[in-house]
């Protein structure tokens, strides 16, 4: 079973995807984190990411397929952040179908634009561990606050660009996706545990008994 998580930046989809993968042993693929690792050695990718634009499809998908091929990994994956356009989805669907697997479910975490901006502006990265904190909902320990930084793409101009991509491209993908795959919408402005339980109920209803 393969699952895709959708949701605007800051919707908590990373947290939920991680909790779900821990519960069922899914492999968690987070495109943003994967690309940030690649960007350490590829300044061209870093520049694109810092500006809030999407990394070109061909470049990204060739790295991604090589990465999954290396691990012989095609099933039991939770995708977070990829695909985020119809073109990327069609690519992934075709590539997975060659491996005889499908995408079975999409979970959309919904939060308002106001909440997205509030959450992202409060986000801080610990450059030493890579851990992301939120000054409001997930505050860092006092002794590390001085070393925390704000990611370039969490700054206001990049946030609006990233949100615009979500609102146009990813919402179009969700509509497209709905035509032949199950899509579940979940209110993301609730406690983490409550959302997690809702997601488990959906996944349980689809798992072979
Ligand atoms: P995220 O942490 O998911 O917001 O991703 C951070 C950045 O990584 C995005 O703003 C893009 O520059 C890049 N990125 C992540 N996922 C994709 C994708 N599916 N296609 C192209 N670029 C991506």
CSV table of C-alpha atoms and ligand atoms in Angstrom, one decimal:
chain,number,residue,atom,x,y,z
A,1,UNK,CA,0.0,0.0,0.0
A,2,UNK,CA,1.3,3.4,-1.0
A,3,UNK,CA,0.0,6.7,0.5
A,4,UNK,CA,0.4,10.3,-0.4
A,5,UNK,CA,0.0,13.1,2.1
A,6,UNK,CA,-1.1,16.5,0.9
A,7,UNK,CA,-1.5,19.7,2.8
A,8,UNK,CA,-0.1,23.3,2.7
A,9,UNK,CA,3.2,23.9,4.3
A,10,UNK,CA,2.8,23.9,8.1
A,11,UNK,CA,-0.3,21.7,8.0
A,12,UNK,CA,1.5,19.1,10.2
A,13,UNK,CA,1.5,16.5,7.4
A,14,UNK,CA,5.2,15.7,8.2
A,15,UNK,CA,4.3,14.9,11.8
A,16,UNK,CA,1.3,12.8,10.8
A,17,UNK,CA,3.1,11.0,8.0
A,18,UNK,CA,5.9,10.1,10.5
A,19,UNK,CA,3.5,8.9,13.2
A,20,UNK,CA,1.7,6.7,10.6
A,21,UNK,CA,4.9,5.2,9.3
A,22,UNK,CA,6.1,4.4,12.8
A,23,UNK,CA,2.8,2.6,13.5
A,24,UNK,CA,2.7,0.5,10.4
A,25,UNK,CA,6.3,0.3,9.4
A,26,UNK,CA,5.9,2.3,6.2
A,27,UNK,CA,8.9,3.9,4.6
A,28,UNK,CA,8.6,7.7,5.0
A,29,UNK,CA,9.8,9.7,2.1
A,30,UNK,CA,9.8,13.5,2.7
A,31,UNK,CA,10.8,15.2,-0.5
A,32,UNK,CA,11.8,18.5,1.1
A,33,UNK,CA,14.2,16.8,3.6
A,34,UNK,CA,15.6,14.6,0.8
A,35,UNK,CA,16.2,17.6,-1.4
A,36,UNK,CA,17.8,19.6,1.5
A,37,UNK,CA,20.3,16.8,1.8
A,38,UNK,CA,21.0,16.8,-1.9
A,39,UNK,CA,21.3,20.6,-1.8
A,40,UNK,CA,24.3,20.3,0.5
A,41,UNK,CA,26.3,19.1,-2.5
A,42,UNK,CA,24.3,20.8,-5.3
A,43,UNK,CA,24.3,24.6,-5.0
A,44,UNK,CA,22.0,24.9,-8.0
A,45,UNK,CA,19.3,22.9,-6.1
A,46,UNK,CA,19.9,25.0,-2.9
A,47,UNK,CA,19.4,28.3,-4.9
A,48,UNK,CA,16.1,27.0,-6.3
A,49,UNK,CA,14.9,25.8,-2.9
A,50,UNK,CA,15.9,29.0,-1.1
A,51,UNK,CA,13.7,31.0,-3.5
A,52,UNK,CA,10.7,28.8,-2.8
A,53,UNK,CA,10.4,27.5,-6.4
A,54,UNK,CA,10.1,23.8,-7.4
A,55,UNK,CA,13.2,21.8,-8.3
A,56,UNK,CA,12.7,20.9,-12.1
A,57,UNK,CA,10.9,17.6,-12.5
A,58,UNK,CA,13.5,15.9,-14.6
A,59,UNK,CA,16.3,16.6,-12.2
A,60,UNK,CA,14.3,15.6,-9.1
A,61,UNK,CA,12.7,12.5,-10.5
A,62,UNK,CA,16.0,11.1,-11.8
A,63,UNK,CA,17.5,11.4,-8.3
A,64,UNK,CA,14.3,10.0,-6.7
A,65,UNK,CA,14.0,6.9,-8.9
A,66,UNK,CA,17.7,6.1,-8.5
A,67,UNK,CA,17.3,6.4,-4.7
A,68,UNK,CA,14.3,4.1,-4.6
A,69,UNK,CA,15.8,1.7,-7.1
A,70,UNK,CA,18.9,1.4,-4.9
A,71,UNK,CA,16.8,0.1,-2.0
A,72,UNK,CA,14.5,-1.9,-4.2
A,73,UNK,CA,11.7,0.1,-2.6
A,74,UNK,CA,8.4,0.4,-4.4
A,75,UNK,CA,5.7,-0.5,-1.9
A,76,UNK,CA,4.8,0.5,1.7
A,77,UNK,CA,5.8,4.1,1.1
A,78,UNK,CA,4.3,7.3,2.5
A,79,UNK,CA,5.1,10.1,0.1
A,80,UNK,CA,5.2,13.6,1.7
A,81,UNK,CA,5.8,16.5,-0.6
A,82,UNK,CA,6.0,14.5,-3.8
A,83,UNK,CA,4.1,14.4,-6.1
A,84,UNK,CA,2.9,18.0,-6.0
A,85,UNK,CA,1.9,18.6,-9.6
A,86,UNK,CA,-0.2,16.5,-12.0
A,87,UNK,CA,2.9,16.0,-14.1
A,88,UNK,CA,4.8,14.5,-11.1
A,89,UNK,CA,1.9,12.3,-10.2
A,90,UNK,CA,1.6,10.9,-13.8
A,91,UNK,CA,5.3,10.2,-13.7
A,92,UNK,CA,5.1,8.4,-10.4
A,93,UNK,CA,2.0,6.4,-11.3
A,94,UNK,CA,3.6,5.2,-14.5
A,95,UNK,CA,6.9,4.4,-12.8
A,96,UNK,CA,5.2,2.5,-10.0
A,97,UNK,CA,2.9,0.6,-12.3
A,98,UNK,CA,6.0,-0.8,-14.1
A,99,UNK,CA,6.9,-2.2,-10.7
A,100,UNK,CA,3.3,-3.6,-10.4
A,101,UNK,CA,2.3,-1.4,-7.5
A,102,UNK,CA,-0.2,1.4,-7.2
A,103,UNK,CA,-1.0,4.5,-5.1
A,104,UNK,CA,-3.9,3.6,-2.9
A,105,UNK,CA,-4.8,6.6,-0.8
A,106,UNK,CA,-4.3,10.3,-0.5
A,107,UNK,CA,-4.7,12.1,2.8
A,108,UNK,CA,-5.2,15.9,2.6
A,109,UNK,CA,-4.6,17.9,5.8
A,110,UNK,CA,-6.5,21.1,5.6
A,111,UNK,CA,-5.6,24.3,7.5
A,112,UNK,CA,-6.4,27.9,6.7
A,113,UNK,CA,-3.9,30.2,4.9
A,114,UNK,CA,-3.8,32.4,8.1
A,115,UNK,CA,-2.8,29.4,10.2
A,116,UNK,CA,-0.1,28.3,7.6
A,117,UNK,CA,1.5,31.7,7.7
A,118,UNK,CA,1.4,31.8,11.5
A,119,UNK,CA,2.9,28.3,11.9
A,120,UNK,CA,5.6,28.8,9.2
A,121,UNK,CA,6.8,32.2,10.6
A,122,UNK,CA,7.3,30.6,14.0
A,123,UNK,CA,9.3,27.6,12.6
A,124,UNK,CA,13.0,27.4,13.5
A,125,UNK,CA,15.7,25.0,12.4
A,126,UNK,CA,18.5,23.6,14.6
A,127,UNK,CA,21.4,23.5,12.1
A,128,UNK,CA,23.3,21.1,14.3
A,129,UNK,CA,20.7,18.3,14.4
A,130,UNK,CA,18.4,19.2,11.5
A,131,UNK,CA,15.4,19.2,14.0
A,132,UNK,CA,12.6,21.7,13.3
A,133,UNK,CA,10.9,23.4,16.2
A,134,UNK,CA,7.9,25.7,16.4
A,135,UNK,CA,8.2,28.7,18.8
A,136,UNK,CA,4.5,28.4,19.5
A,137,UNK,CA,3.5,24.8,19.3
A,138,UNK,CA,6.8,22.9,19.8
A,139,UNK,CA,9.2,25.2,21.6
A,140,UNK,CA,13.0,24.4,21.7
A,141,UNK,CA,14.9,23.8,24.9
A,142,UNK,CA,16.2,27.2,26.3
A,143,UNK,CA,19.9,26.3,25.9
A,144,UNK,CA,19.8,26.0,22.1
A,145,UNK,CA,17.6,29.0,21.2
A,146,UNK,CA,20.6,31.2,20.2
A,147,UNK,CA,21.8,28.8,17.6
A,148,UNK,CA,18.4,28.3,15.9
A,149,UNK,CA,17.8,29.8,12.4
A,150,UNK,CA,14.9,30.5,10.2
A,151,UNK,CA,15.0,28.6,6.9
A,152,UNK,CA,15.3,30.9,4.0
A,153,UNK,CA,12.1,29.4,2.5
A,154,UNK,CA,10.2,30.1,5.7
A,155,UNK,CA,10.7,33.8,5.2
A,156,UNK,CA,7.6,35.8,4.1
A,157,UNK,CA,8.3,36.2,0.4
A,158,UNK,CA,9.2,32.5,-0.1
A,159,UNK,CA,6.2,31.4,2.1
A,160,UNK,CA,3.8,33.2,-0.3
A,161,UNK,CA,5.4,31.7,-3.3
A,162,UNK,CA,5.3,28.2,-1.8
A,163,UNK,CA,1.6,28.7,-0.9
A,164,UNK,CA,0.8,29.9,-4.3
A,165,UNK,CA,2.3,26.7,-5.8
A,166,UNK,CA,0.2,24.6,-3.4
A,167,UNK,CA,-3.0,26.6,-4.1
A,168,UNK,CA,-2.7,26.2,-7.9
A,169,UNK,CA,-0.7,23.2,-8.7
A,170,UNK,CA,-1.3,20.8,-5.8
A,171,UNK,CA,-5.0,21.6,-5.5
A,172,UNK,CA,-5.3,20.8,-9.2
A,173,UNK,CA,-3.5,17.5,-8.6
A,174,UNK,CA,-5.9,16.6,-5.7
A,175,UNK,CA,-8.9,17.2,-8.0
A,176,UNK,CA,-7.3,15.1,-10.7
A,177,UNK,CA,-6.3,12.4,-8.2
A,178,UNK,CA,-9.9,12.1,-6.9
A,179,UNK,CA,-11.1,10.8,-10.2
A,180,UNK,CA,-9.6,7.3,-9.6
A,181,UNK,CA,-8.1,7.1,-6.2
A,182,UNK,CA,-9.5,7.5,-2.7
A,183,UNK,CA,-8.9,11.0,-1.2
A,184,UNK,CA,-9.6,11.7,2.5
A,185,UNK,CA,-9.8,15.3,3.8
A,186,UNK,CA,-8.9,15.9,7.4
A,187,UNK,CA,-9.1,19.1,9.5
A,188,UNK,CA,-5.5,19.8,10.5
A,189,UNK,CA,-6.3,22.5,13.1
A,190,UNK,CA,-6.9,19.9,15.9
A,191,UNK,CA,-4.6,18.2,18.4
A,192,UNK,CA,-2.0,15.9,16.8
A,193,UNK,CA,-3.4,12.7,18.5
A,194,UNK,CA,-6.9,13.3,17.4
A,195,UNK,CA,-5.8,13.7,13.8
A,196,UNK,CA,-3.6,10.6,14.0
A,197,UNK,CA,-6.6,8.5,15.2
A,198,UNK,CA,-8.7,9.7,12.3
A,199,UNK,CA,-6.0,8.7,9.9
A,200,UNK,CA,-5.5,5.3,11.5
A,201,UNK,CA,-9.3,4.6,11.1
A,202,UNK,CA,-9.1,5.4,7.4
A,203,UNK,CA,-6.0,3.3,6.8
A,204,UNK,CA,-7.4,0.4,8.8
A,205,UNK,CA,-10.6,0.4,6.6
A,206,UNK,CA,-8.4,0.0,3.5
A,207,UNK,CA,-5.9,-2.6,4.7
A,208,UNK,CA,-6.4,-6.2,3.6
A,209,UNK,CA,-7.9,-8.1,6.5
B,1,LIG,P1,9.0,21.4,1.6
B,1,LIG,O1,9.8,21.3,2.9
B,1,LIG,O2,8.1,20.2,1.3
B,1,LIG,O3,8.2,22.7,1.6
B,1,LIG,O4,10.0,21.5,0.4
B,1,LIG,C1,11.0,22.5,0.4
B,1,LIG,C2,11.4,22.8,-1.0
B,1,LIG,O5,11.9,21.6,-1.7
B,1,LIG,C3,10.3,23.3,-1.9
B,1,LIG,O6,10.0,24.6,-1.8
B,1,LIG,C4,10.9,22.9,-3.3
B,1,LIG,O7,11.9,23.9,-3.7
B,1,LIG,C5,11.6,21.6,-3.0
B,1,LIG,N1,10.7,20.5,-3.3
B,1,LIG,C6,10.1,19.7,-2.4
B,1,LIG,N2,9.3,18.7,-3.0
B,1,LIG,C7,9.4,19.0,-4.3
B,1,LIG,C8,8.8,18.4,-5.4
B,1,LIG,N3,7.9,17.4,-5.3
B,1,LIG,N4,9.1,18.9,-6.7
B,1,LIG,C9,9.9,19.9,-6.8
B,1,LIG,N5,10.5,20.6,-5.7
B,1,LIG,C10,10.3,20.1,-4.5
